[in-house]
Amino acid sequence: MFECEALLRGVDYECVRGSADTKISEVVNDSRKITRDCLFICIKGANFDGHSAAAQAVKNGAAALVVSEEPELPADAAVTVIRVADTRYAMAFISANYFGNPADSMKIIGVTGTKGKTTTTYLVKYILENAGHKVGLVGTIETLIGDKAIPASNTTPESFTLQKYFKEMKDAGCDAVVMEASSQGFKLHRTQGFTFDYGIFTNIEPDHIGPNEHADFEEYIDCKSMLFKQCRVGIVNRDDKHWERVTKGHTCKLETYGFDKEADIRASDLRLVSGAGFLGIDFRLSGLLNMDIQTDLPGKFSAYNALTAIAICRHFGVAQEDIKRALLSAKVKGRIEMVKVSDDFTLMIDYAHNAMALESLLTTLKEYKPNRLVCLFGCGGDRSRLRRYEMGEVSGRLADLTIITSDNPRSEEPQAIIDDIKTGMAKTDGKYVEICDRKEAIRYAIMHGQKGDIIVLAGKGHEDYQEIKGVKYPMDERVIIREILDGLSGKQKQ
């Protein structure tokens, strides 16, 4: 049992009913999971206000309520009521106390930015684990705790879930956690209740602006900047034009990285490298570290991801040779992931699923001067049609050949989505074919690959399913490629 008062450590509150030393069995933030003697936190969500369930929670045995407004309760209800300014903010501290403040026992690394968060977190995990650390990961794709992988529903989980993960990571022997820290995570106080040891800023562009996200770009920046008031050491991309705005009012020690000559860790002499079925880069590192870096990840943005990972791992005392070796072999599922198909052309899988990401990817790949740049993609159903027009226009302008196909049509007809993409394509003189069945589209791309081509399968990335009419069907592009190659190999043997 817990004392309510102990769970509220770090929270400004007023006990308006009952006693703050009430004994608590567990903490609950879901009205459907009320248990006897629990503390129920009334959270205002987008679709449901937990305050409306306060009376039922008391009827079901809750011993205490945490509220931000007066709940409607029977006059004789035997319950402790704790009032706070913001129940989400309070929940972060209550959750940390409930799980024993596990973050205090590990080094916590938070990575924020519009692009590069996912790749950076996996690179950091890979480098640190190769140097002997045990690292937990929380991100857009999944949460990793030892051999356990938990699919993600939010980039940054609710504070209660996040603290639960921290506790499991600590119990599993992790000495470090690397996590994606989203702007929504900061806005909704999911990252309160602990201090990041290292806070990293990759870059920022207008994104996540709209209903239920951010009102405007200024609010988006303000949320990102919260990281540098919640960390001990801030590590920022000095090349981003907004870096000073993002770090304004910071309370942490600040370090910078980038190609800028004033950066603490500087990259220079960037060179694109390519070979049979792969693309990569190498560059010179100077400043706080001096060495040559090579990685089989293409483009300047990969240099930034590598720089970010290096700047973090430096603080863990990882040897330079270990960093170099890890970066040379590191792979991130679904992020410019090379899949060896042929010595004649290069094929990769990438999660680029909006116009901004697709333009960045295709622009980077054109720098390798391929014979042809081939882009295979579709767009998700039940999403903005504008995205379809924009992606069609981007691919039509930058790719030599676009293969338009299906990608999570959900409740819509795949052909209707394809037609929308073609509307965007029509604004360009780009060549395209349409093949609705994604597996057949991939087969077409492989069968028609020419020497020197770069072929991108865009949009699915790490996803291993296709969502159609409310059902998720297994569909992993790596499996599809292997089946196609096995089929070709079988024919050749005949």
Coordinates of C-alpha atoms in Angstrom, one line a residue:
M1 CA 0.0 0.0 0.0
F2 CA 1.1 3.6 -0.7
E3 CA 0.3 6.8 1.2
C4 CA -1.5 9.2 -1.1
E5 CA 0.8 12.0 0.2
A6 CA 4.0 10.1 -0.9
L7 CA 2.6 9.6 -4.4
L8 CA 2.0 13.4 -4.7
R9 CA 5.7 14.3 -4.0
G10 CA 6.7 17.0 -6.5
V11 CA 3.1 18.1 -7.1
D12 CA 1.4 21.3 -6.0
Y13 CA -2.0 20.2 -4.7
E14 CA -4.8 20.9 -2.3
C15 CA -6.6 18.2 -0.4
V16 CA -10.2 19.4 -0.6
R17 CA -11.8 16.3 0.9
G18 CA -10.7 13.4 3.1
S19 CA -7.0 13.1 4.0
A20 CA -3.7 13.1 2.1
D21 CA -2.4 10.2 4.1
T22 CA -5.1 7.9 2.7
K23 CA -3.8 4.4 1.9
I24 CA -3.7 3.6 -1.8
S25 CA -3.5 0.2 -3.4
E26 CA -2.6 1.3 -7.0
V27 CA -2.7 4.2 -9.4
V28 CA -5.3 4.1 -12.2
N29 CA -5.9 6.6 -15.1
D30 CA -8.5 4.6 -17.0
S31 CA -12.0 4.6 -15.6
R32 CA -12.6 1.1 -16.9
K33 CA -9.8 -0.3 -14.6
I34 CA -10.9 1.0 -11.2
T35 CA -10.0 -1.3 -8.3
R36 CA -10.8 -1.0 -4.6
D37 CA -8.7 1.5 -2.7
C38 CA -7.0 2.8 -5.9
L39 CA -6.1 6.4 -6.7
F40 CA -8.0 7.5 -9.8
I41 CA -6.6 10.4 -11.9
C42 CA -9.3 12.2 -13.8
I43 CA -7.8 13.0 -17.2
K44 CA -9.4 15.3 -19.8
G45 CA -8.9 13.6 -23.1
A46 CA -9.9 14.5 -26.7
N47 CA -13.0 12.3 -26.5
F48 CA -13.6 11.6 -22.8
D49 CA -13.3 13.5 -19.6
G50 CA -12.3 11.4 -16.6
H51 CA -14.1 13.8 -14.2
S52 CA -17.4 12.5 -15.6
A53 CA -16.5 9.0 -14.2
A54 CA -15.6 10.3 -10.7
A55 CA -18.8 9.2 -9.0
Q56 CA -18.7 5.7 -10.6
A57 CA -15.1 5.4 -9.6
V58 CA -16.0 6.1 -6.0
K59 CA -18.9 3.6 -6.3
N60 CA -16.4 1.0 -7.6
G61 CA -14.1 1.5 -4.6
A62 CA -11.6 4.2 -5.5
A63 CA -10.1 5.6 -2.3
A64 CA -8.9 8.9 -3.8
L65 CA -9.4 11.1 -6.8
V66 CA -7.0 13.6 -8.4
V67 CA -9.0 16.3 -10.2
S68 CA -8.6 19.7 -11.7
E69 CA -12.2 20.7 -11.3
E70 CA -15.0 19.9 -8.7
P71 CA -16.4 16.4 -9.4
E72 CA -20.0 15.6 -8.9
L73 CA -20.1 13.3 -5.9
P74 CA -22.7 12.2 -3.4
A75 CA -22.4 14.3 -0.2
D76 CA -21.7 11.2 1.9
A77 CA -19.0 9.8 -0.5
A78 CA -16.1 8.4 1.5
V79 CA -13.3 9.5 -0.7
T80 CA -10.2 11.7 -0.7
V81 CA -10.2 14.4 -3.3
I82 CA -6.9 16.0 -4.4
R83 CA -7.2 19.1 -6.6
V84 CA -4.3 20.1 -8.9
A85 CA -4.0 22.7 -11.7
D86 CA -3.5 20.1 -14.4
T87 CA -4.1 16.4 -13.9
R88 CA -1.9 15.3 -16.8
Y89 CA 1.0 17.2 -15.3
A90 CA 0.3 15.7 -11.8
M91 CA 0.0 12.2 -13.3
A92 CA 3.6 12.4 -14.6
F93 CA 4.9 12.9 -11.0
I94 CA 2.4 10.5 -9.4
S95 CA 3.4 7.8 -11.9
A96 CA 7.1 8.3 -11.3
N97 CA 6.6 8.0 -7.6
Y98 CA 4.3 5.0 -8.0
F99 CA 6.9 3.1 -9.9
G100 CA 9.8 4.1 -7.7
N101 CA 11.3 6.8 -9.9
P102 CA 13.2 4.3 -12.1
A103 CA 14.6 7.0 -14.4
D104 CA 16.9 8.0 -11.5
S105 CA 18.8 4.7 -11.9
M106 CA 19.4 5.0 -15.6
K107 CA 20.8 7.5 -18.1
I108 CA 17.8 8.9 -20.0
I109 CA 18.4 10.2 -23.6
G110 CA 15.6 12.2 -25.2
V111 CA 15.7 13.0 -29.0
T112 CA 13.3 15.6 -30.4
G113 CA 13.0 17.1 -33.9
T114 CA 10.8 16.9 -37.0
K115 CA 13.0 14.3 -38.8
G116 CA 15.7 11.9 -37.7
K117 CA 14.4 10.9 -34.3
T118 CA 13.7 7.3 -35.1
T119 CA 17.0 6.6 -37.0
T120 CA 19.0 8.4 -34.3
T121 CA 17.5 6.4 -31.4
Y122 CA 18.3 3.1 -33.1
L123 CA 21.8 4.2 -34.0
V124 CA 22.4 5.2 -30.4
K125 CA 21.1 1.9 -29.1
Y126 CA 23.2 0.0 -31.6
I127 CA 26.4 1.9 -30.7
L128 CA 26.0 1.7 -26.9
E129 CA 25.0 -1.9 -26.9
N130 CA 28.1 -2.8 -29.0
A131 CA 30.1 -1.0 -26.3
G132 CA 28.6 -3.2 -23.6
H133 CA 25.6 -1.1 -22.3
K134 CA 22.1 -2.5 -22.0
V135 CA 19.7 0.0 -23.6
G136 CA 16.0 0.4 -23.6
L137 CA 14.3 2.2 -26.4
V138 CA 11.0 4.1 -26.7
G139 CA 9.9 5.3 -30.0
T140 CA 7.5 5.6 -33.0
I141 CA 7.9 2.0 -34.1
E142 CA 8.1 0.2 -30.8
T143 CA 9.3 0.0 -27.2
L144 CA 12.2 -2.4 -26.7
I145 CA 13.0 -3.9 -23.3
G146 CA 15.6 -6.6 -23.7
D147 CA 14.1 -9.1 -26.1
K148 CA 10.6 -7.8 -25.6
A149 CA 9.2 -5.6 -28.3
I150 CA 5.9 -3.6 -27.7
P151 CA 4.3 -2.0 -30.7
A152 CA 3.9 1.8 -30.3
S153 CA 0.6 3.7 -30.3
N154 CA 2.2 7.0 -29.6
T155 CA 5.7 8.2 -30.3
T156 CA 6.0 9.3 -26.6
P157 CA 3.6 7.2 -24.4
E158 CA 1.4 8.7 -21.7
S159 CA 3.5 9.4 -18.6
F160 CA 2.0 6.4 -16.6
T161 CA 2.9 4.0 -19.4
L162 CA 6.3 5.6 -19.9
Q163 CA 7.2 5.2 -16.2
K164 CA 5.9 1.6 -16.3
Y165 CA 8.3 1.0 -19.2
F166 CA 11.2 2.7 -17.3
K167 CA 10.5 0.3 -14.3
E168 CA 10.6 -2.7 -16.6
M169 CA 13.8 -1.5 -18.2
K170 CA 15.4 -1.0 -14.8
D171 CA 14.3 -4.4 -13.7
A172 CA 15.7 -5.9 -16.9
G173 CA 19.2 -4.4 -16.1
C174 CA 19.2 -1.5 -18.5
D175 CA 21.6 1.2 -17.6
A176 CA 20.4 3.6 -20.4
V177 CA 17.2 4.5 -22.2
V178 CA 17.0 6.3 -25.5
M179 CA 13.6 7.7 -26.5
E180 CA 11.9 9.8 -29.0
A181 CA 10.5 12.9 -27.3
S182 CA 7.6 14.3 -29.4
S183 CA 6.2 17.8 -29.3
Q184 CA 2.8 16.2 -28.3
G185 CA 4.6 14.4 -25.5
F186 CA 5.9 17.8 -24.1
K187 CA 2.6 19.5 -24.7
L188 CA 0.7 16.8 -22.8
H189 CA 3.3 16.6 -20.0
R190 CA 4.2 13.0 -20.7
T191 CA 7.9 13.7 -20.1
Q192 CA 7.5 15.4 -16.7
G193 CA 8.4 13.7 -13.4
F194 CA 12.0 13.0 -14.3
T195 CA 15.0 14.8 -15.9
F196 CA 16.6 13.8 -19.1
D197 CA 20.4 13.3 -18.8
Y198 CA 20.8 14.3 -22.5
G199 CA 18.3 16.2 -24.6
I200 CA 18.9 16.2 -28.4
F201 CA 17.5 18.5 -31.1
T202 CA 17.8 17.3 -34.7
N203 CA 15.9 19.8 -36.8
I204 CA 12.5 21.5 -37.1
E205 CA 10.2 22.2 -40.0
P206 CA 6.5 23.1 -40.0
D207 CA 4.6 19.9 -39.2
H208 CA 2.0 18.5 -36.8
I209 CA 0.0 21.7 -37.1
G210 CA -3.8 21.4 -37.0
P211 CA -6.7 20.2 -34.9
N212 CA -5.6 18.1 -31.8
E213 CA -1.9 18.9 -32.6
H214 CA -0.4 22.4 -32.6
A215 CA -2.1 25.7 -33.3
D216 CA 0.8 27.1 -35.3
F217 CA 4.6 26.8 -35.9
E218 CA 5.4 28.9 -32.9
E219 CA 3.6 26.6 -30.5
Y220 CA 5.3 23.6 -32.2
I221 CA 8.7 25.2 -31.5
D222 CA 7.7 26.1 -28.0
C223 CA 6.9 22.5 -27.2
K224 CA 10.2 21.3 -28.7
S225 CA 12.1 23.8 -26.6
M226 CA 10.7 22.4 -23.4
L227 CA 13.3 19.6 -23.6
F228 CA 16.1 22.1 -22.8
K229 CA 14.4 23.0 -19.6
Q230 CA 14.1 19.3 -18.7
C231 CA 17.6 18.0 -19.3
R232 CA 21.1 18.3 -17.9
V233 CA 23.0 18.4 -21.2
G234 CA 21.5 19.7 -24.4
I235 CA 23.0 18.6 -27.7
V236 CA 21.7 20.6 -30.7
N237 CA 22.1 20.8 -34.5
R238 CA 23.7 24.2 -35.0
D239 CA 23.0 24.0 -38.8
D240 CA 19.2 24.3 -38.2
K241 CA 18.2 27.9 -38.6
H242 CA 15.9 27.7 -35.6
W243 CA 18.4 26.2 -33.1
E244 CA 18.8 29.4 -31.1
R245 CA 15.0 29.8 -30.9
V246 CA 14.6 26.2 -29.8
T247 CA 17.2 26.6 -27.0
K248 CA 16.1 30.0 -25.8
G249 CA 15.8 30.0 -22.0
H250 CA 17.6 26.7 -21.7
T251 CA 18.6 25.6 -18.2
C252 CA 21.1 22.9 -19.4
K253 CA 24.7 22.8 -20.5
L254 CA 24.7 23.2 -24.2
E255 CA 26.7 21.5 -27.0
T256 CA 26.4 21.8 -30.7
Y257 CA 27.1 19.6 -33.8
G258 CA 26.8 20.1 -37.5
F259 CA 28.7 21.3 -40.6
D260 CA 28.9 24.8 -39.1
K261 CA 32.5 25.8 -38.4
E262 CA 31.4 27.0 -34.9
A263 CA 29.9 23.6 -34.0
D264 CA 31.5 21.7 -31.1
I265 CA 31.5 18.5 -33.1
R266 CA 32.0 19.4 -36.8
A267 CA 31.6 17.3 -40.0
S268 CA 33.4 18.2 -43.2
D269 CA 34.6 16.7 -46.5
L270 CA 31.3 14.8 -47.0
R271 CA 31.6 12.3 -49.8
L272 CA 28.9 10.1 -51.4
V273 CA 30.0 6.5 -51.9
S274 CA 28.3 3.7 -53.7
G275 CA 28.9 0.1 -54.7
A276 CA 27.1 -3.1 -55.7
G277 CA 23.7 -2.7 -54.2
F278 CA 24.5 -0.1 -51.6
L279 CA 24.8 3.7 -51.0
G280 CA 26.7 5.4 -48.3
I281 CA 28.7 8.4 -47.1
D282 CA 32.0 9.2 -45.5
F283 CA 33.1 12.4 -43.8
R284 CA 35.7 13.9 -41.5
L285 CA 34.9 14.7 -37.9
S286 CA 36.7 17.4 -35.9
G287 CA 36.3 19.4 -32.7
L288 CA 35.5 17.5 -29.5
L289 CA 36.3 14.3 -31.5
N290 CA 38.6 13.8 -34.4
M291 CA 38.2 10.8 -36.8
D292 CA 37.0 9.7 -40.2
I293 CA 33.5 8.2 -40.4
Q294 CA 31.9 5.9 -43.0
T295 CA 28.4 4.5 -42.9
D296 CA 26.3 2.5 -45.4
L297 CA 23.4 5.0 -45.0
P298 CA 23.0 7.5 -47.9
G299 CA 22.8 11.3 -48.0
K300 CA 23.6 14.3 -46.0
F301 CA 20.7 13.6 -43.6
S302 CA 22.5 10.4 -42.7
A303 CA 25.6 12.4 -41.8
Y304 CA 23.4 14.4 -39.4
N305 CA 21.9 11.2 -37.9
A306 CA 25.4 9.8 -37.4
L307 CA 26.7 13.1 -35.9
T308 CA 23.8 13.1 -33.4
A309 CA 24.5 9.6 -32.3
I310 CA 28.3 10.3 -32.0
A311 CA 27.6 13.4 -30.0
I312 CA 25.5 11.4 -27.5
C313 CA 27.7 8.3 -27.3
R314 CA 30.8 10.5 -26.6
H315 CA 29.3 11.1 -23.2
F316 CA 29.3 7.4 -22.5
G317 CA 33.0 7.0 -23.1
V318 CA 32.5 4.8 -26.1
A319 CA 35.9 4.3 -27.9
Q320 CA 36.3 5.9 -31.3
E321 CA 37.0 2.6 -33.0
D322 CA 33.8 1.2 -31.5
I323 CA 31.8 4.1 -32.8
K324 CA 33.3 3.8 -36.3
R325 CA 32.7 0.1 -36.4
A326 CA 29.1 0.3 -35.2
L327 CA 28.2 3.1 -37.7
L328 CA 29.6 1.1 -40.6
S329 CA 27.3 -1.9 -39.8
A330 CA 24.2 -0.1 -38.3
K331 CA 20.9 -0.7 -40.0
V332 CA 17.5 0.8 -39.1
K333 CA 14.4 -1.1 -40.2
G334 CA 12.3 0.8 -42.7
R335 CA 14.6 3.9 -42.7
I336 CA 16.6 4.0 -46.0
E337 CA 17.0 0.2 -45.4
M338 CA 19.0 -1.4 -48.2
V339 CA 17.8 -4.8 -49.4
K340 CA 20.3 -6.6 -51.6
V341 CA 18.5 -7.7 -54.7
S342 CA 21.1 -7.3 -57.5
D343 CA 24.6 -6.1 -58.1
D344 CA 23.2 -4.1 -61.0
F345 CA 20.8 -1.8 -59.1
T346 CA 20.1 -0.7 -55.6
L347 CA 16.8 -1.3 -53.8
M348 CA 15.7 0.3 -50.5
I349 CA 12.7 0.5 -48.2
D350 CA 11.8 3.8 -46.5
Y351 CA 9.0 5.0 -44.4
A352 CA 8.6 8.3 -46.3
H353 CA 4.8 8.7 -46.3
N354 CA 4.3 12.4 -46.8
A355 CA 5.5 14.9 -49.4
M356 CA 8.1 16.5 -47.2
A357 CA 9.8 13.2 -46.3
L358 CA 9.5 11.9 -49.9
E359 CA 11.0 15.1 -51.4
S360 CA 13.9 15.0 -48.9
L361 CA 14.6 11.3 -49.7
L362 CA 14.4 11.6 -53.5
T363 CA 16.4 14.8 -53.6
T364 CA 19.2 13.0 -51.7
L365 CA 19.1 9.9 -53.9
K366 CA 19.4 12.0 -57.1
E367 CA 22.7 13.3 -55.8
Y368 CA 24.1 9.7 -56.4
K369 CA 23.3 10.3 -60.1
P370 CA 21.5 7.0 -60.7
N371 CA 20.7 5.7 -64.2
R372 CA 17.1 6.0 -63.2
L373 CA 15.4 6.9 -59.9
V374 CA 12.4 4.7 -59.5
C375 CA 9.8 5.5 -56.8
L376 CA 7.1 3.0 -55.8
F377 CA 4.5 4.4 -53.4
G378 CA 0.9 4.6 -52.5
C379 CA -1.1 6.7 -49.9
G380 CA -3.2 5.7 -46.9
G381 CA -7.0 5.8 -47.0
D382 CA -9.1 7.9 -44.6
R383 CA -6.4 10.6 -44.7
S384 CA -6.0 14.0 -46.3
R385 CA -6.4 13.9 -50.1
L386 CA -4.0 16.8 -50.2
R387 CA -1.2 14.5 -49.2
R388 CA -1.9 12.3 -52.3
Y389 CA -1.8 15.2 -54.7
E390 CA 1.5 16.5 -53.1
M391 CA 3.2 13.1 -53.1
G392 CA 2.2 12.5 -56.7
E393 CA 3.6 15.9 -57.7
V394 CA 6.9 15.3 -55.8
S395 CA 7.5 11.9 -57.3
G396 CA 6.5 13.0 -60.8
R397 CA 9.0 15.9 -60.5
L398 CA 11.9 14.0 -59.0
A399 CA 11.7 10.3 -60.0
D400 CA 12.4 9.1 -63.5
L401 CA 9.7 6.5 -63.1
T402 CA 6.9 6.3 -60.5
I403 CA 5.1 3.1 -59.7
I404 CA 1.8 4.0 -58.1
T405 CA 0.3 1.3 -55.9
S406 CA -1.7 0.7 -52.8
D407 CA -0.7 1.5 -49.2
N408 CA -3.2 0.9 -46.3
P409 CA -6.4 1.9 -48.2
R410 CA -8.4 1.4 -45.0
S411 CA -12.1 2.0 -45.8
E412 CA -11.4 3.6 -49.2
E413 CA -11.2 2.0 -52.6
P414 CA -7.5 1.7 -53.6
Q415 CA -8.2 2.9 -57.1
A416 CA -9.8 6.1 -55.9
I417 CA -6.6 6.8 -53.9
I418 CA -4.4 6.0 -57.0
D419 CA -6.5 8.4 -59.0
D420 CA -5.9 11.2 -56.5
I421 CA -2.1 10.5 -56.7
K422 CA -2.4 10.8 -60.5
T423 CA -4.0 14.2 -60.1
G424 CA -0.7 15.4 -58.6
M425 CA 1.4 13.5 -61.1
A426 CA -0.5 15.4 -63.9
K427 CA 1.1 18.6 -62.8
T428 CA 4.5 17.2 -63.9
D429 CA 5.7 15.4 -67.0
G430 CA 6.9 12.4 -64.9
K431 CA 6.5 8.9 -66.3
Y432 CA 4.4 6.4 -64.3
V433 CA 2.7 3.1 -64.2
E434 CA -0.1 2.0 -61.9
I435 CA -0.2 -1.4 -60.4
C436 CA -2.8 -1.6 -57.6
D437 CA -1.5 -4.9 -56.0
R438 CA 1.5 -3.8 -54.0
K439 CA 3.2 -7.2 -54.3
E440 CA 2.8 -7.2 -58.1
A441 CA 4.1 -3.6 -58.1
I442 CA 7.2 -4.6 -56.2
R443 CA 7.7 -7.6 -58.6
Y444 CA 7.5 -5.2 -61.5
A445 CA 10.1 -2.9 -60.0
I446 CA 12.5 -5.7 -59.5
M447 CA 11.9 -7.4 -62.9
H448 CA 12.4 -4.1 -64.7
G449 CA 15.4 -2.8 -62.7
Q450 CA 18.2 -1.6 -64.9
K451 CA 21.9 -1.3 -64.3
G452 CA 22.6 1.8 -62.1
D453 CA 19.0 2.3 -61.0
I454 CA 18.0 3.3 -57.5
I455 CA 14.6 1.8 -56.6
V456 CA 12.7 3.1 -53.5
L457 CA 9.8 1.3 -52.0
A458 CA 8.3 4.2 -50.0
G459 CA 5.6 4.5 -47.4
K460 CA 5.5 1.2 -45.5
G461 CA 9.0 1.2 -43.9
H462 CA 8.9 -0.8 -40.7
E463 CA 5.2 -1.7 -41.1
D464 CA 4.4 -5.4 -41.7
Y465 CA 0.8 -5.2 -42.6
Q466 CA -1.7 -3.8 -45.1
E467 CA -4.9 -2.3 -43.6
I468 CA -8.0 -3.0 -45.7
K469 CA -11.6 -2.5 -44.6
G470 CA -10.7 -2.5 -40.9
V471 CA -8.5 -5.6 -41.1
K472 CA -4.7 -5.7 -40.9
Y473 CA -3.4 -8.3 -43.3
P474 CA 0.3 -9.5 -42.9
M475 CA 2.5 -7.8 -45.5
D476 CA 6.2 -7.3 -45.0
E477 CA 8.0 -5.9 -48.0
R478 CA 11.2 -7.8 -47.0
V479 CA 9.2 -11.1 -47.1
I480 CA 7.7 -10.1 -50.5
I481 CA 11.1 -9.4 -52.0
R482 CA 12.4 -12.7 -50.7
E483 CA 9.5 -14.6 -52.2
I484 CA 9.9 -12.8 -55.6
L485 CA 13.7 -13.6 -55.6
D486 CA 13.0 -17.2 -54.6
G487 CA 10.5 -17.5 -57.4
L488 CA 13.0 -16.1 -59.9
S489 CA 15.7 -18.5 -58.6
G490 CA 13.3 -21.4 -59.0
K491 CA 12.6 -20.5 -62.6
Q492 CA 16.2 -20.2 -63.4
K493 CA 16.9 -23.7 -62.0
Q494 CA 14.2 -25.1 -64.2

